[in-house]
Short mmCIF file of N, CA and C in Angstrom, two decimals:
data_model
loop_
_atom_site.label_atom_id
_atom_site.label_comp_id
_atom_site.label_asym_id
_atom_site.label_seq_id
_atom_site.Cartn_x
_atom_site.Cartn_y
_atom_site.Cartn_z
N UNK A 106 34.00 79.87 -16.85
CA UNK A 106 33.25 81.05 -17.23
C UNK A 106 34.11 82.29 -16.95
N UNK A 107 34.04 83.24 -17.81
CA UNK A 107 34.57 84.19 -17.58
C UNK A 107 34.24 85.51 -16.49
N UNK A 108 34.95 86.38 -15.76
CA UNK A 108 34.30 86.62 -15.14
C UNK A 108 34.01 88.11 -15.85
N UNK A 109 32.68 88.34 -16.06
CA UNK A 109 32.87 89.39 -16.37
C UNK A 109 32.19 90.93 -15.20
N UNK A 110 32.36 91.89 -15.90
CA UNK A 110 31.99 93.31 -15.35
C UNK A 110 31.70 94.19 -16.12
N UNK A 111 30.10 94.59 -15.23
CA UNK A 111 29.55 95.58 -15.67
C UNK A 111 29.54 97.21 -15.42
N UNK A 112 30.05 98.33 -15.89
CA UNK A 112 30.12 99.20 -15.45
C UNK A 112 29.13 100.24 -15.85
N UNK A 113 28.28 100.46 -15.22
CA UNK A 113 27.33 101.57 -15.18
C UNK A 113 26.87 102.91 -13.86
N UNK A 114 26.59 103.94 -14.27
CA UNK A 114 26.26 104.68 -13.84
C UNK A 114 24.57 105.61 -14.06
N UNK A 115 24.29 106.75 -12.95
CA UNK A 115 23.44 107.59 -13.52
C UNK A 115 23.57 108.57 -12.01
N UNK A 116 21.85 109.39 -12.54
CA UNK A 116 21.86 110.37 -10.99
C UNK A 116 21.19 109.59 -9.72
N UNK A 117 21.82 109.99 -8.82
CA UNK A 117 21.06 109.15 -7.45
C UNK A 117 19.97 110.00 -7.03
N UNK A 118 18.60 109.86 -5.87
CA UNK A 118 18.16 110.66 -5.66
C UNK A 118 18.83 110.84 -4.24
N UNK A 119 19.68 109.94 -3.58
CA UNK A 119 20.44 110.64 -1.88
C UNK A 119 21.44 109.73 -2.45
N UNK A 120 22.45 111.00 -2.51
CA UNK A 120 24.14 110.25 -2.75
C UNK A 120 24.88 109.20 -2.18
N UNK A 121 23.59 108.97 -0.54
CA UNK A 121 24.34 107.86 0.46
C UNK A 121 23.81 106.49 -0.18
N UNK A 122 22.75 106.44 -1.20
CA UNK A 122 22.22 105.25 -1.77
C UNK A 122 22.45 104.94 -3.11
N UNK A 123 22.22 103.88 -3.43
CA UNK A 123 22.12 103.59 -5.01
C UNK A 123 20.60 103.31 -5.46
N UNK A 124 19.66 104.61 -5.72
CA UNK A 124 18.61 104.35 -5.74
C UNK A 124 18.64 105.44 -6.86
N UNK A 125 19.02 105.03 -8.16
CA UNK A 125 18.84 105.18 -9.21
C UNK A 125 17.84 105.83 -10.51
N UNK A 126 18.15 107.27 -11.06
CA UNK A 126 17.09 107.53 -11.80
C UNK A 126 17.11 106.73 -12.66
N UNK A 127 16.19 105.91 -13.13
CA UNK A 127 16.20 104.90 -14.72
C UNK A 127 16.16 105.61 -16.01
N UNK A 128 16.05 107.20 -15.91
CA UNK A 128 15.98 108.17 -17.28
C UNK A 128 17.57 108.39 -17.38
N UNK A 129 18.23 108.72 -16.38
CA UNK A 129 19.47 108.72 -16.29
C UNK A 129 20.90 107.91 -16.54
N UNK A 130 20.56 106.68 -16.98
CA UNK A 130 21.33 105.36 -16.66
C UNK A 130 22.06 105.67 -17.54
N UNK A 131 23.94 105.53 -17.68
CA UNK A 131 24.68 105.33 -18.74
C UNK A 131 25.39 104.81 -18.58
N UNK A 132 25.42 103.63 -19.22
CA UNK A 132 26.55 102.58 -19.74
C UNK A 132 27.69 102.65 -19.93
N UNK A 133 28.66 102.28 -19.12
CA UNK A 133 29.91 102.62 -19.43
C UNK A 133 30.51 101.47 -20.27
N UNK A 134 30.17 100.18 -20.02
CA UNK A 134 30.66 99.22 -20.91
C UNK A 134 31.08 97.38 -20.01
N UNK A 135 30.86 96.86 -20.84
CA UNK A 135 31.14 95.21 -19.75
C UNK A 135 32.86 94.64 -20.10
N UNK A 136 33.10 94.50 -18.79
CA UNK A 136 34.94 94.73 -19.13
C UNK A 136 34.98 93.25 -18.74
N UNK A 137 36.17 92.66 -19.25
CA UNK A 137 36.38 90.72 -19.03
C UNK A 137 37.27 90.50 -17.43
N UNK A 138 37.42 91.81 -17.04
CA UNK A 138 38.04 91.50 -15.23
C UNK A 138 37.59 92.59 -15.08
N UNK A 139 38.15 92.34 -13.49
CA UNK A 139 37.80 93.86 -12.54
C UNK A 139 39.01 94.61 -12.98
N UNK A 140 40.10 94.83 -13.20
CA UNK A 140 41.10 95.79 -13.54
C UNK A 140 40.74 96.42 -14.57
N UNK A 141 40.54 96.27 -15.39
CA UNK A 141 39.66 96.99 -16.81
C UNK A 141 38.49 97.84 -16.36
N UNK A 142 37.48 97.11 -15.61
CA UNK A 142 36.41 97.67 -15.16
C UNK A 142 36.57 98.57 -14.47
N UNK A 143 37.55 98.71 -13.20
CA UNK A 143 37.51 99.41 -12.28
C UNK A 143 38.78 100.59 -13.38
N UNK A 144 39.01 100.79 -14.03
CA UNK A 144 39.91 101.54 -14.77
C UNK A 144 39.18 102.32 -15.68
N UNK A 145 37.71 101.92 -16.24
CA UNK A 145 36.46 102.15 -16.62
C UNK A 145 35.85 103.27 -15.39
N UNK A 146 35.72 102.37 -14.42
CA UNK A 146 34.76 103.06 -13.40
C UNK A 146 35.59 104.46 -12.84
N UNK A 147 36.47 104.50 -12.95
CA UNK A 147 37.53 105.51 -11.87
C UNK A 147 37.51 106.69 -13.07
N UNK A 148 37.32 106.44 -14.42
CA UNK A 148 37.30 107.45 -15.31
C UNK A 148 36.11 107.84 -15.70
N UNK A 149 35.44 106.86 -15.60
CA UNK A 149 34.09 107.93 -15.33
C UNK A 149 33.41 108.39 -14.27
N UNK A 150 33.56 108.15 -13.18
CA UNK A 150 33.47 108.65 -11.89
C UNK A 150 34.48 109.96 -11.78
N UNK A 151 35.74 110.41 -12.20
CA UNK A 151 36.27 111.37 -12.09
C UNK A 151 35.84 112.68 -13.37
N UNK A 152 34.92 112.01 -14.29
CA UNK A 152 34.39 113.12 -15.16
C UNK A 152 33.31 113.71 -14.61
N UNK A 153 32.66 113.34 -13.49
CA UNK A 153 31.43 113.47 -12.81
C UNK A 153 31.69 114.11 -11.41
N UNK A 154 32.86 113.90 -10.71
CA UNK A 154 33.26 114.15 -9.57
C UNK A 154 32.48 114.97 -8.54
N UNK A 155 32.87 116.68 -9.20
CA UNK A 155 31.86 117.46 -8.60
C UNK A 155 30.25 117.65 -8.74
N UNK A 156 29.55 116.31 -9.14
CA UNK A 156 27.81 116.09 -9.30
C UNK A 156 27.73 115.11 -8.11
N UNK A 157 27.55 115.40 -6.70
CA UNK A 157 27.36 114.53 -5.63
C UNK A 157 26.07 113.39 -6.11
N UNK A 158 25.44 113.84 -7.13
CA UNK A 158 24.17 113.03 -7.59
C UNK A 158 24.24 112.00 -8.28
N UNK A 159 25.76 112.19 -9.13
CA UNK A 159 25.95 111.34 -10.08
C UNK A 159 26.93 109.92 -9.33
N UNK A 160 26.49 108.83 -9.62
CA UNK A 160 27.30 107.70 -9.27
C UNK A 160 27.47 106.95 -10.47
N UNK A 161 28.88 106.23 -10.12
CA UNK A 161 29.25 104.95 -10.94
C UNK A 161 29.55 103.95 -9.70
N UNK A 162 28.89 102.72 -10.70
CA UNK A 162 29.10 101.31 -9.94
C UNK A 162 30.32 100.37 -10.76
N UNK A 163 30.20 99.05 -10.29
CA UNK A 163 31.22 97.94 -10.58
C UNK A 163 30.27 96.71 -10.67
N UNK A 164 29.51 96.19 -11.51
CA UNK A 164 28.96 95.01 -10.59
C UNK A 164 29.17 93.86 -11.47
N UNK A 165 29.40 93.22 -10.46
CA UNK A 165 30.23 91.37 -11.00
C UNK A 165 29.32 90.33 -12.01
N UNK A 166 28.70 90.75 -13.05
CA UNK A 166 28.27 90.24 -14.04
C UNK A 166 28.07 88.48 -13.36
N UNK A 167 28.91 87.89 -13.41
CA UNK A 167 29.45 86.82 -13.43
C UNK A 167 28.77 86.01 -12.02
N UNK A 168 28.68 86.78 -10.78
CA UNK A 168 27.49 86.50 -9.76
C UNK A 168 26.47 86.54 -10.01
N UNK A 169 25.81 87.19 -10.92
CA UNK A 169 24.32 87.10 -10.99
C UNK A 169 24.19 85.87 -12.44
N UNK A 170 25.21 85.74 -13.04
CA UNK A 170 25.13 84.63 -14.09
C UNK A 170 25.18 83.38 -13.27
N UNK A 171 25.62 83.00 -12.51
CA UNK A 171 25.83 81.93 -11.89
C UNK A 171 26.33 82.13 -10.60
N UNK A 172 24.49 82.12 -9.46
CA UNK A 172 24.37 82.17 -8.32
C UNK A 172 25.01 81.25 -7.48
N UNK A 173 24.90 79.74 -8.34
CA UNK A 173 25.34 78.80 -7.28
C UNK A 173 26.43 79.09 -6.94
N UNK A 174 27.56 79.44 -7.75
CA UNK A 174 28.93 79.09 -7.76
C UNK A 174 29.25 80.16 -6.55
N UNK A 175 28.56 81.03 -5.90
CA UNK A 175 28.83 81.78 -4.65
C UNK A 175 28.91 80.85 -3.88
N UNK A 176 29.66 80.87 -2.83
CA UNK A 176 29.70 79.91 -1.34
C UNK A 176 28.71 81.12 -0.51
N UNK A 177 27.93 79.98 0.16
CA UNK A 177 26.70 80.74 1.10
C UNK A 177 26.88 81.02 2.12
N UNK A 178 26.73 82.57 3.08
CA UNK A 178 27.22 82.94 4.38
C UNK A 178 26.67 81.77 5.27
N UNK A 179 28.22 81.76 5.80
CA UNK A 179 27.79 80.87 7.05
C UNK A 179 27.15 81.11 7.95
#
């Protein structure tokens, strides 16, 4: 399976969380590795920079497609 990545963003309501307006959400795009993605994420996170409200994430597509294949904390 491939691994893929999702890159999205929006406004936070406390910059220390990811607790997300859902009117706000924008898609940055699903990249086939993290180097793409995170090359995604770093450019849109630097168009936003000075909005402490605004966040971009990274999240591993590919973990939530297939839970098992995580090894479980010991």
């Amino acid at each position: 399976m491939s691994k893929l990545h999702l890159v999205f963003g929006g406004r936070v309501k406390d910059p220390r969380f990811l607790d997300f307006d859902p009117a706000t959400i924008q898609t940055v795009g699903i990249f086939p590795d993290y180097k793409s993605a995170e090359k995604a994420w770093r450019s849109a996170a630097q168009r936003t920079v000075d909005d402490a409200e605004m966040r971009f994430v990274v999240v591993h597509l590919h973990k939530l497609l297939e839970p098992d294949a995580i090894a479980p904390d010991a």
